[in-house]
PDB file of C-alpha atoms in Angstrom:
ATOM      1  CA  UNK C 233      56.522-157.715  39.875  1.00 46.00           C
ATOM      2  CA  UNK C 234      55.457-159.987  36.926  1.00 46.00           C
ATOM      3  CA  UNK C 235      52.291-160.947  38.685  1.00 48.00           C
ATOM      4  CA  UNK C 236      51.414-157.301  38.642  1.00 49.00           C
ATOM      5  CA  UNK C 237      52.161-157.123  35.579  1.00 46.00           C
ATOM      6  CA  UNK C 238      50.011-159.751  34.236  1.00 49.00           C
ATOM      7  CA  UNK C 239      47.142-158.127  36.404  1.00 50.00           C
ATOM      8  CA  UNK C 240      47.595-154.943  34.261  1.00 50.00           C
ATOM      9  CA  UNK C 241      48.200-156.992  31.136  1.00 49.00           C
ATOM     10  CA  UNK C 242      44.721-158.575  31.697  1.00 50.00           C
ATOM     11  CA  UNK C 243      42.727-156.027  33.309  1.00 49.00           C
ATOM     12  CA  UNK C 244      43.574-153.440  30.470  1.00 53.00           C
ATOM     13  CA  UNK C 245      41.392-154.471  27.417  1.00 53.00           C
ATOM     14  CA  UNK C 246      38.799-155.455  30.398  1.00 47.00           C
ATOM     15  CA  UNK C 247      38.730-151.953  31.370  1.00 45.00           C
ATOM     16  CA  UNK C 248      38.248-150.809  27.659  1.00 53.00           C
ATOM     17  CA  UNK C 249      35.359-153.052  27.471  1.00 56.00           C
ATOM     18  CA  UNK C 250      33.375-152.852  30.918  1.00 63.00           C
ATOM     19  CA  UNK C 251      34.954-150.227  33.745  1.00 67.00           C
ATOM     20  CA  UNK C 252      34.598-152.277  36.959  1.00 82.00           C
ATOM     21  CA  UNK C 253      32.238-154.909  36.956  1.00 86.00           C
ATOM     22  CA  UNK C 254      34.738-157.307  35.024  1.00 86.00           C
ATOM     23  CA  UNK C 255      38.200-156.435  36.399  1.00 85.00           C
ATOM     24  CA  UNK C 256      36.881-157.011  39.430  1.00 87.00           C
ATOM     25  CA  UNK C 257      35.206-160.790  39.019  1.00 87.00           C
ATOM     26  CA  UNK C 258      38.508-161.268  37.599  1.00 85.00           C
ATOM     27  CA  UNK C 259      40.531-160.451  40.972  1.00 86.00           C
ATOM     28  CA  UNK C 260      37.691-162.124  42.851  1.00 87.00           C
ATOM     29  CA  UNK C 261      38.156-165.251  41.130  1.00 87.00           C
ATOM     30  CA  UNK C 262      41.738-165.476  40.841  1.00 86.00           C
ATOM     31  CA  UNK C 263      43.814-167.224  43.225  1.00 87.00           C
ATOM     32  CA  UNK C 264      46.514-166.184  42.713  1.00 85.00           C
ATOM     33  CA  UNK C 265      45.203-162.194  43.316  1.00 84.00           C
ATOM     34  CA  UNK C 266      44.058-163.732  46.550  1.00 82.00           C
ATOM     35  CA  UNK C 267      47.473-164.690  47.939  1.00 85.00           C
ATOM     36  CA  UNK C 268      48.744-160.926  48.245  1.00 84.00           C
ATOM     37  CA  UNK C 269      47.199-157.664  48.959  1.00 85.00           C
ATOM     38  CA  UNK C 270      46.732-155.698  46.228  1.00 87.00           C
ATOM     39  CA  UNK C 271      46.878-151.736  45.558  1.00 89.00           C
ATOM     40  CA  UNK C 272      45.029-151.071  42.278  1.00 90.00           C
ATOM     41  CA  UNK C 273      44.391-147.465  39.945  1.00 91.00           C
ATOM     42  CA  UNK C 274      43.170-147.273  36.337  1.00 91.00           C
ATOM     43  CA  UNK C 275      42.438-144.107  35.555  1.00 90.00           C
ATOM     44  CA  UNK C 276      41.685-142.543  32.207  1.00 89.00           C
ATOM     45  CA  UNK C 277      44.192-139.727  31.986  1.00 87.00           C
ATOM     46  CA  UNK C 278      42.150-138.021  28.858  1.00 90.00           C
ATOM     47  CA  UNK C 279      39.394-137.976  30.386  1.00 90.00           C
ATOM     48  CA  UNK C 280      39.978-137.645  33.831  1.00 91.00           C
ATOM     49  CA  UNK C 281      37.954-140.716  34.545  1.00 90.00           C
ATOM     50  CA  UNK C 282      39.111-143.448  37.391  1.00 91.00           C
ATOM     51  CA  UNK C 283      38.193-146.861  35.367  1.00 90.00           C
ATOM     52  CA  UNK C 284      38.829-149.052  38.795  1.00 93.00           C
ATOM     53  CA  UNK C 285      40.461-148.507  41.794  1.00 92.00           C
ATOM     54  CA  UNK C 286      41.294-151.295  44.840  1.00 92.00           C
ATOM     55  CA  UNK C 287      43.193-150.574  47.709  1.00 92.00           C
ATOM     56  CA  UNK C 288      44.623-146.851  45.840  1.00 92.00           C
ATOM     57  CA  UNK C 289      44.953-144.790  49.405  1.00 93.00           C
ATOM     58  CA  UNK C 290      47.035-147.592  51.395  1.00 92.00           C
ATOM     59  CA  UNK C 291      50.526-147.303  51.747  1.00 90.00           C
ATOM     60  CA  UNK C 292      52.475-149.695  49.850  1.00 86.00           C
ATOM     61  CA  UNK C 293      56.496-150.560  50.937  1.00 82.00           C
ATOM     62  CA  UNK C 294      57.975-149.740  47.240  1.00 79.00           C
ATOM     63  CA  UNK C 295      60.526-152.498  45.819  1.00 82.00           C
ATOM     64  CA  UNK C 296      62.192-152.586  42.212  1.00 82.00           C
ATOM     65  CA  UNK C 297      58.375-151.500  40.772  1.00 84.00           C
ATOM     66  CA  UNK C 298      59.942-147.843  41.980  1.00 86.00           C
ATOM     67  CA  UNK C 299      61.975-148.022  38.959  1.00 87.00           C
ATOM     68  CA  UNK C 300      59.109-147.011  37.048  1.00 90.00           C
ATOM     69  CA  UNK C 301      57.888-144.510  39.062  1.00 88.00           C
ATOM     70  CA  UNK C 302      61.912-142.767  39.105  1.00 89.00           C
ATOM     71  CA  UNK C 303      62.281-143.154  35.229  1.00 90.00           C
ATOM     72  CA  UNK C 304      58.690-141.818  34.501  1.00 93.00           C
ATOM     73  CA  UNK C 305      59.792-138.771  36.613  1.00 94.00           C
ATOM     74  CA  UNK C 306      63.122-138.452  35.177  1.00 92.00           C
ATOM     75  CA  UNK C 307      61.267-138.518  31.466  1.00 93.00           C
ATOM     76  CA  UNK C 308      58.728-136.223  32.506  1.00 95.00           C
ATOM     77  CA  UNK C 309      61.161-133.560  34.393  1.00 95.00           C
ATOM     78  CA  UNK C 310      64.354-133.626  32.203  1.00 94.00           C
ATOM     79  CA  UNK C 311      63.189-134.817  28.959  1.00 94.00           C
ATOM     80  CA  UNK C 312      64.195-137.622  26.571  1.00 90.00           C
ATOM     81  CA  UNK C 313      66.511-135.240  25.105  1.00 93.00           C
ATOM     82  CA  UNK C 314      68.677-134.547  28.417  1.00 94.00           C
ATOM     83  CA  UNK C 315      72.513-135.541  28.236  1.00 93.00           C
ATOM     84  CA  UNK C 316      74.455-136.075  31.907  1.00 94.00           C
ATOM     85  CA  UNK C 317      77.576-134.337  32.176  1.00 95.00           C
ATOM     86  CA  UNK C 318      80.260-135.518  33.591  1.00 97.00           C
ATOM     87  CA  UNK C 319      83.358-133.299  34.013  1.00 97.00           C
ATOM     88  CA  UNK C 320      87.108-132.925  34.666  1.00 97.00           C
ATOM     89  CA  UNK C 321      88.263-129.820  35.362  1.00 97.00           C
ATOM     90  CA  UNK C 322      91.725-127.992  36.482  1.00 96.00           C
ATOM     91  CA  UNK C 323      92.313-124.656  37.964  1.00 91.00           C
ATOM     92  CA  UNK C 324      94.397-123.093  35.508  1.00 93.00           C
ATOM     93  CA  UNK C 325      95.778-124.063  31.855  1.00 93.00           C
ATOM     94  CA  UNK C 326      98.358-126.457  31.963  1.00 95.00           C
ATOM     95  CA  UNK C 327     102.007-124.488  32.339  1.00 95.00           C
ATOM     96  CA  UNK C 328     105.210-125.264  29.200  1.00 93.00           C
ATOM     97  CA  UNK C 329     105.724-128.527  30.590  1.00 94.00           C
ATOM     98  CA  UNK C 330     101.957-129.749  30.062  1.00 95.00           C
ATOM     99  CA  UNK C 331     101.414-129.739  34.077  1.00 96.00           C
ATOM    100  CA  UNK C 332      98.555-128.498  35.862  1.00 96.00           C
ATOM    101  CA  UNK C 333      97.771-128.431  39.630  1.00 95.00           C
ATOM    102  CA  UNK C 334      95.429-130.502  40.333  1.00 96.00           C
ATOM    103  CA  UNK C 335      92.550-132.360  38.337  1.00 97.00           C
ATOM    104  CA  UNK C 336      88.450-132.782  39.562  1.00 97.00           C
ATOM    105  CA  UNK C 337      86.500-135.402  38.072  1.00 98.00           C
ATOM    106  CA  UNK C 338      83.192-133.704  38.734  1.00 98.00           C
ATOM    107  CA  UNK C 339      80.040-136.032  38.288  1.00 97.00           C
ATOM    108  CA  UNK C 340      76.821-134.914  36.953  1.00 96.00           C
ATOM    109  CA  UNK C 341      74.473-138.104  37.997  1.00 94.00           C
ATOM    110  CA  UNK C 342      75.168-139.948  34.807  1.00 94.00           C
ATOM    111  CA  UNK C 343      74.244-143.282  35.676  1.00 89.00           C
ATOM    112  CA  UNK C 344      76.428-145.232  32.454  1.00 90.00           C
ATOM    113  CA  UNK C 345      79.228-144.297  33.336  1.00 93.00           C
ATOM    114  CA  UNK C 346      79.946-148.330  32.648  1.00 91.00           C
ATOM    115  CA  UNK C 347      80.485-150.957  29.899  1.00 89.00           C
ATOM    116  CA  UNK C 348      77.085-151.831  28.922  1.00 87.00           C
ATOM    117  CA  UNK C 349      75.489-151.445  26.026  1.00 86.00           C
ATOM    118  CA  UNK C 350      73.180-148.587  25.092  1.00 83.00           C
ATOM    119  CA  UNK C 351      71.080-148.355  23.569  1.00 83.00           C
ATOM    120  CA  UNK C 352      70.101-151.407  25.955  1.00 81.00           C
ATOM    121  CA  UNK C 353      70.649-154.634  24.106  1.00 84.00           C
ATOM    122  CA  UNK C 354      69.726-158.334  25.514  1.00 84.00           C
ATOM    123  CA  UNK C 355      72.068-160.476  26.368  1.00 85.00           C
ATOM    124  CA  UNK C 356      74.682-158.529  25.077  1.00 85.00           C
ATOM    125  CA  UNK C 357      78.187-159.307  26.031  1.00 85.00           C
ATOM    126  CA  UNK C 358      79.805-157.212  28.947  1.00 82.00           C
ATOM    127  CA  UNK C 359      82.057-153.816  27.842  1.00 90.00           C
ATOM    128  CA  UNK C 360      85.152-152.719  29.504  1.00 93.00           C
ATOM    129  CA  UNK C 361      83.869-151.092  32.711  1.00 94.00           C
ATOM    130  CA  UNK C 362      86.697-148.501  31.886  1.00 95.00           C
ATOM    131  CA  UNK C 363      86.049-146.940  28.990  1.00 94.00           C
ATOM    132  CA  UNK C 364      83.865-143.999  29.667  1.00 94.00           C
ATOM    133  CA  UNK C 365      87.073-142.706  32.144  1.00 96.00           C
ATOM    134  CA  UNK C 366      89.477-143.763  29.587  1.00 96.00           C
ATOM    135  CA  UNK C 367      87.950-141.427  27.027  1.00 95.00           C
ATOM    136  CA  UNK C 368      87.941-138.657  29.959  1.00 96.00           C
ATOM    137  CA  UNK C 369      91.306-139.114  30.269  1.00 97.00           C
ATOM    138  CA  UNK C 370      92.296-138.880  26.125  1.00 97.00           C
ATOM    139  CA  UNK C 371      90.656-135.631  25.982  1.00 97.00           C
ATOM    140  CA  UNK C 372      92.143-134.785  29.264  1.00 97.00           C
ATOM    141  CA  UNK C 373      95.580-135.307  27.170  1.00 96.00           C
ATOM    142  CA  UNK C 374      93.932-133.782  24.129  1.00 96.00           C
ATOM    143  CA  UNK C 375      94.181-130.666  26.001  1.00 95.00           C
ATOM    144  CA  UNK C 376      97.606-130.516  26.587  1.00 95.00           C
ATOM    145  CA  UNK C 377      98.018-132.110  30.043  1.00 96.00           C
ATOM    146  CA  UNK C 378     100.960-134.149  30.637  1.00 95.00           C
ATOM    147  CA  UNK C 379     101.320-134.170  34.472  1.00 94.00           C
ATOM    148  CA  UNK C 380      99.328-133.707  37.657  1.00 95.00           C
ATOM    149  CA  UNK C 381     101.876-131.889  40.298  1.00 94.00           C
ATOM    150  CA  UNK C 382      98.920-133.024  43.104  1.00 94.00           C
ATOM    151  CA  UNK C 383      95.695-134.912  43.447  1.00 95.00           C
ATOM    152  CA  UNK C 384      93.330-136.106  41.318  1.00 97.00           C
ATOM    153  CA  UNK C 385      89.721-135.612  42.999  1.00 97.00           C
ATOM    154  CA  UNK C 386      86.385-137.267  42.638  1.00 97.00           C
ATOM    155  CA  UNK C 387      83.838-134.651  43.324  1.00 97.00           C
ATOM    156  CA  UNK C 388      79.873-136.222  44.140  1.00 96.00           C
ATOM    157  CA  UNK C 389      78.777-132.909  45.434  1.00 96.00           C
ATOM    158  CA  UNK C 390      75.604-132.637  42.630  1.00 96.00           C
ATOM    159  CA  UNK C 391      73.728-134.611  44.709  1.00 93.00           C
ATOM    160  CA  UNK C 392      72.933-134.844  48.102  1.00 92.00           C
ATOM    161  CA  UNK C 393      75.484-136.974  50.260  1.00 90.00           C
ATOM    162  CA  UNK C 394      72.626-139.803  51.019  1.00 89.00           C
ATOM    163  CA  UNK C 395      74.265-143.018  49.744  1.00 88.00           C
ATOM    164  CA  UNK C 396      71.705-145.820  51.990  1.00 85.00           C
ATOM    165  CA  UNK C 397      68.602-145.291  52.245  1.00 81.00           C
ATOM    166  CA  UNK C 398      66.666-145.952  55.529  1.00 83.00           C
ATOM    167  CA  UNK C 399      66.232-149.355  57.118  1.00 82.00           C
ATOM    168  CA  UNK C 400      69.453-151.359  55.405  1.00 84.00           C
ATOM    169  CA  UNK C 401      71.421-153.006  57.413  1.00 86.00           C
ATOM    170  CA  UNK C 402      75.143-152.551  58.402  1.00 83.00           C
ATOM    171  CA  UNK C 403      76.549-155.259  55.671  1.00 85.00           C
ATOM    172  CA  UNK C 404      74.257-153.884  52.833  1.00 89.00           C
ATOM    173  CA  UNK C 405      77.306-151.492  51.835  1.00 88.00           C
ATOM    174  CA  UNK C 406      79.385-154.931  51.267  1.00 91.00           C
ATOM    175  CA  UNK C 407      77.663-156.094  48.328  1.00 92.00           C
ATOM    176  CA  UNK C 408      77.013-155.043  45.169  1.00 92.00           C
ATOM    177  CA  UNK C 409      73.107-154.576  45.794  1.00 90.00           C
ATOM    178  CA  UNK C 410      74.090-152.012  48.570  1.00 90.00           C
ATOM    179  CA  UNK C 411      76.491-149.989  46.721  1.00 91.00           C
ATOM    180  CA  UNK C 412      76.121-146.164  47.545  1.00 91.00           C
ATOM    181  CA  UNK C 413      74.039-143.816  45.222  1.00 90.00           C
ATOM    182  CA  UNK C 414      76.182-140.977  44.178  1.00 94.00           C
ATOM    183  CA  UNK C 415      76.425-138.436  41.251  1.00 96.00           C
ATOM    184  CA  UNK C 416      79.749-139.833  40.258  1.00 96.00           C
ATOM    185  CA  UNK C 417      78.938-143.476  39.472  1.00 94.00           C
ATOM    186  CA  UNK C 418      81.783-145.762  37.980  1.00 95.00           C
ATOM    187  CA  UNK C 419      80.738-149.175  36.782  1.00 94.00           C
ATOM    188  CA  UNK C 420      77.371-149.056  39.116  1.00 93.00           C
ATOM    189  CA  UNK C 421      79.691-147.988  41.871  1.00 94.00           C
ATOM    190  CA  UNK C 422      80.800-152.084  42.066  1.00 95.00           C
ATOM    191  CA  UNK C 423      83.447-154.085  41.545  1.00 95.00           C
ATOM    192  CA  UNK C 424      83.900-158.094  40.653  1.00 94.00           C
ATOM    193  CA  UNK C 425      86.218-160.397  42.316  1.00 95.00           C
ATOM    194  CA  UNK C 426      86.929-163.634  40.767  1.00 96.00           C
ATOM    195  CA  UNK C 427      88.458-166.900  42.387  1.00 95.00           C
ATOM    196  CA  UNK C 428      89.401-169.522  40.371  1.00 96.00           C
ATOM    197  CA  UNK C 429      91.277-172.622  41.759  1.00 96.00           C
ATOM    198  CA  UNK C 430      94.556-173.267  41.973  1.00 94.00           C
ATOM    199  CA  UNK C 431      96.683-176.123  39.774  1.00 93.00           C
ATOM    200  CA  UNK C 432      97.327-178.645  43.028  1.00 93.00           C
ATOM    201  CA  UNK C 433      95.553-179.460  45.754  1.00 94.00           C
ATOM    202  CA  UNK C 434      96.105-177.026  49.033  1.00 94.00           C
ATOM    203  CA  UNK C 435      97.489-174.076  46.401  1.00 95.00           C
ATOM    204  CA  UNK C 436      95.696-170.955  46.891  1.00 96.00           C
ATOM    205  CA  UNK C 437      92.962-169.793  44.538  1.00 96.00           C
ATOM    206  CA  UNK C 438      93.686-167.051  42.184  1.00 96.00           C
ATOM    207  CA  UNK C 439      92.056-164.149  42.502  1.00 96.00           C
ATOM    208  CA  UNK C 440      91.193-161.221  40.346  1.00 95.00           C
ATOM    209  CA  UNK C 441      89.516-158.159  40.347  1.00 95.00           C
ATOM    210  CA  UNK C 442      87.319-156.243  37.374  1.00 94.00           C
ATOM    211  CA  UNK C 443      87.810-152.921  37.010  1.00 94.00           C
ATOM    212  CA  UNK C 444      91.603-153.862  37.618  1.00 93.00           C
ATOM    213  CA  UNK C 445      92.514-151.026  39.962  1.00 93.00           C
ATOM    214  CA  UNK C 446      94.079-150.773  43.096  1.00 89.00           C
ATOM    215  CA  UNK C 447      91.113-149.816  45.316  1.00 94.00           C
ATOM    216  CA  UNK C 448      90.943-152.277  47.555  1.00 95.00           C
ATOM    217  CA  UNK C 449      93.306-154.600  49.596  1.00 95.00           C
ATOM    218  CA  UNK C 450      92.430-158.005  49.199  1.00 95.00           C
ATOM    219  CA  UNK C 451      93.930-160.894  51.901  1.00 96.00           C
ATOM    220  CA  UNK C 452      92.946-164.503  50.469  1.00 95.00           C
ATOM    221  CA  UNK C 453      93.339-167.523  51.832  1.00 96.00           C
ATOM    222  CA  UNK C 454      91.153-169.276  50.002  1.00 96.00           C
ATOM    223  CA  UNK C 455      93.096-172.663  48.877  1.00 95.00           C
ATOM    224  CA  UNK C 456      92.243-175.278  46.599  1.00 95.00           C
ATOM    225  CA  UNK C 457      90.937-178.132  48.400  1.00 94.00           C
ATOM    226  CA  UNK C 458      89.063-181.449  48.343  1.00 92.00           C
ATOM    227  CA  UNK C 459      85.231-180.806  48.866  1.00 89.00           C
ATOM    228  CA  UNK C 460      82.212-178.570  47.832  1.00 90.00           C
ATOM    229  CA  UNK C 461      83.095-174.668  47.401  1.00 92.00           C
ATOM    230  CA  UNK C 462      82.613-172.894  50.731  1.00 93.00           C
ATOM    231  CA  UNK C 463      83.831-169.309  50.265  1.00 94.00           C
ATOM    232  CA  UNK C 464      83.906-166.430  53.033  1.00 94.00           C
ATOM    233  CA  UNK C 465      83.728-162.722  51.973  1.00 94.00           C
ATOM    234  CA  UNK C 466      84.354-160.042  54.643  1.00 93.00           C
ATOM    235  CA  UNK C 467      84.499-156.288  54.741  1.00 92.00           C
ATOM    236  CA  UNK C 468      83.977-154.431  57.681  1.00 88.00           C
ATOM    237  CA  UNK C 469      81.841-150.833  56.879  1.00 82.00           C
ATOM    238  CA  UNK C 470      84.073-148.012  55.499  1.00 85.00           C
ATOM    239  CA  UNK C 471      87.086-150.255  55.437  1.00 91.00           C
ATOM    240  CA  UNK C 472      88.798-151.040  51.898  1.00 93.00           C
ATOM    241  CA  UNK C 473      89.998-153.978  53.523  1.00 95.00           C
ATOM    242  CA  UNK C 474      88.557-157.539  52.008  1.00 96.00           C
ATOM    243  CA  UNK C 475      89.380-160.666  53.266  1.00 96.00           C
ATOM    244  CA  UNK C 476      88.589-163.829  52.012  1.00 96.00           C
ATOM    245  CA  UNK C 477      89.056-167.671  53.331  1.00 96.00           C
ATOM    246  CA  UNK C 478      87.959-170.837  52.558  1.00 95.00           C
ATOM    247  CA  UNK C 479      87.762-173.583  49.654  1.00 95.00           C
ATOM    248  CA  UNK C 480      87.773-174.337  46.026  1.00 94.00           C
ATOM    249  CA  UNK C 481      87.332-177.514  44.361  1.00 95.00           C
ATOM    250  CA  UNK C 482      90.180-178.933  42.000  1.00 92.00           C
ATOM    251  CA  UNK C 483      88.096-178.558  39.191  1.00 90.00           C
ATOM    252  CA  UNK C 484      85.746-175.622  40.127  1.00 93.00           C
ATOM    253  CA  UNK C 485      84.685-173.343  37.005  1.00 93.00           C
ATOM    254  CA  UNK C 486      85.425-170.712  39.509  1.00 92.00           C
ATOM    255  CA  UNK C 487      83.520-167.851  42.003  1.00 92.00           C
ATOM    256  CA  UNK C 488      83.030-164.334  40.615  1.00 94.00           C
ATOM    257  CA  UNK C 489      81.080-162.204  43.837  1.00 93.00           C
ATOM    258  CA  UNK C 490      80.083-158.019  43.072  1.00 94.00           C
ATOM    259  CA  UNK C 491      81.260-155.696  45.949  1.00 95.00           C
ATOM    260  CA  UNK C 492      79.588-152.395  46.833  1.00 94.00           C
ATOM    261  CA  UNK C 493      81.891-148.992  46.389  1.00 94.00           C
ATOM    262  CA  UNK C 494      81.242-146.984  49.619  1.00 88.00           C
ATOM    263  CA  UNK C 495      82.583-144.010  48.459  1.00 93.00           C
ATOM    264  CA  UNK C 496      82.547-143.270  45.066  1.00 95.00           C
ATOM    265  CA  UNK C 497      84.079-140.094  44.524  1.00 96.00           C
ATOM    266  CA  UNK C 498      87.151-141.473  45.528  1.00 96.00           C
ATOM    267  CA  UNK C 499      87.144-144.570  43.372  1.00 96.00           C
ATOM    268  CA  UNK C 500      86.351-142.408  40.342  1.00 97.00           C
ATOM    269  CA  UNK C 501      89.374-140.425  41.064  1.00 97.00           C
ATOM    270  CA  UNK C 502      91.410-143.828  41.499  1.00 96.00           C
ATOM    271  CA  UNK C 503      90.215-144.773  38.079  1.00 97.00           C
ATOM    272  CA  UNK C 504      90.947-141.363  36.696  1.00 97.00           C
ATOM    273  CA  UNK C 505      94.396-141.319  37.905  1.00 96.00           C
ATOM    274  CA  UNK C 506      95.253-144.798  36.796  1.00 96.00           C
ATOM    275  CA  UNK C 507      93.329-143.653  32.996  1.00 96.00           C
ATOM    276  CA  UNK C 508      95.717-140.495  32.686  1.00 96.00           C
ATOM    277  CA  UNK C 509      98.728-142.699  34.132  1.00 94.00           C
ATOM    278  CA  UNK C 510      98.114-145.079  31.402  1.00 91.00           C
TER     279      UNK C 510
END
């Protein structure tokens, strides 16, 4: 990605000066163009002019350059002006006790649902994952709800139920790199699991996990143990079952690994519940 970026950075102002002739000795005489195969379109959207073109009808596998290619279409079809909604809703007013039925957290593809900073900020320090749900839940109270009689349910239905795409493999799902796309998105649909060693030799690690909610069922045996770190993470597909084994040094700083969220709906309404229990 930032070799195609320098291409563009350089061929550019070439392109401004001479259409082809130059932005192509360029990739000629580069070798470092001449270790991959490039697919190339300048095109002068004024004027309705291609500038250059190399390679522009083969078909490309896409990687994280897609990003661009997604937000330019999100800008262009929605607007910079568009706000995601996410809801929760109940079926009726809450009765003279402040109880209602049932609650639905109902996501509307907001992907910040998070603890990042936005506007986007570099380097800036990490947010409580929670807070977007925690704020759900004070205006949940703010309308008079004191008490759910039944469930609290994560609903994902705004987009279509496609959370891998084509091709991954079975232990994607485990990691936070293959966490499922969904319209109800908590915290990038991950969560973080920290070991950290123990205060004697053979002691087992501590462990703990960010968001801090009961989701999934960890088993660790990982102790603390003369050596380098060697550190097993297991979770079989669809299972919220995680188990762990191995070693930490004495001394170790510590191990902090992101897991995937298979299905989100449900962990939103897990971190719903334990916002309005709170």
């Amino acid at each position: 990605m930032l070799r195609a970026l320098w291409i563009w950075w350089l061929a550019l102002p070439l392109a401004a000066a001479n259409p082809a002739g130059k932005i192509r000795q360029f990739l000629d005489a580069s070798p470092v163009v001449r270790q991959a195969f490039w697919g190339i379109r300048i095109e002068d959207l004024q004027q309705n002019r291609i500038l250059f073109e190399r390679n522009a009808d083969h078909l490309f596998l896409p990687a994280s350059n897609a990003k661009l290619l997604t937000t330019a279409l999100a800008l262009t079809r929605l607007g910079p002006d568009y706000r995601f909604e996410t809801r929760v809703l109940a079926g009726r007013a809450p009765d003279s006790d402040g109880c209602v039925a049932s609650l639905r957290i109902v996501g509307g593809g907001d992907p910040n649902l998070s603890g990042r900073t936005i506007p986007y900020e570099p380097n800036s320090p990490p947010g409580d994952p929670l807070a977007a749900i925690d704020d759900l839940a004070a205006q949940v109270a703010a309308h008079g709800v004191r008490c759910v009689s039944g469930e609290v349910i994560g609903d994902d239905s705004a987009y279509v139920w496609e959370p891998y795409p084509d091709g991954w493999s079975i232990d994607d799902a485990v990691w936070d790199y293959g966490a499922a796309v969904s319209a109800l998105c908590i915290n990038d649909n991950t969560v973080s699991l920290t070991l950290t060693p123990g205060d004697r030799l053979m002691a087992l690690a501590r462990v703990s996990v960010s968001p801090p909610l009961a989701y999934y069922q960890i088993e660790s045996s990982v102790r603390t143990a003369p050596g380098d770190r060697n550190i097993t993470i297991d979770r079989l597909p669809g299972s919220r079952h995680v188990r762990l084994w191995g070693t930490l040094p004495l001394r170790d700083p510590g191990d902090t690994e992101a897991l995937g969220i298979d299905d989100p709906a449900l962990y939103a309404a897990y971190a719903l519940r334990d916002a309005l229990a709170r």
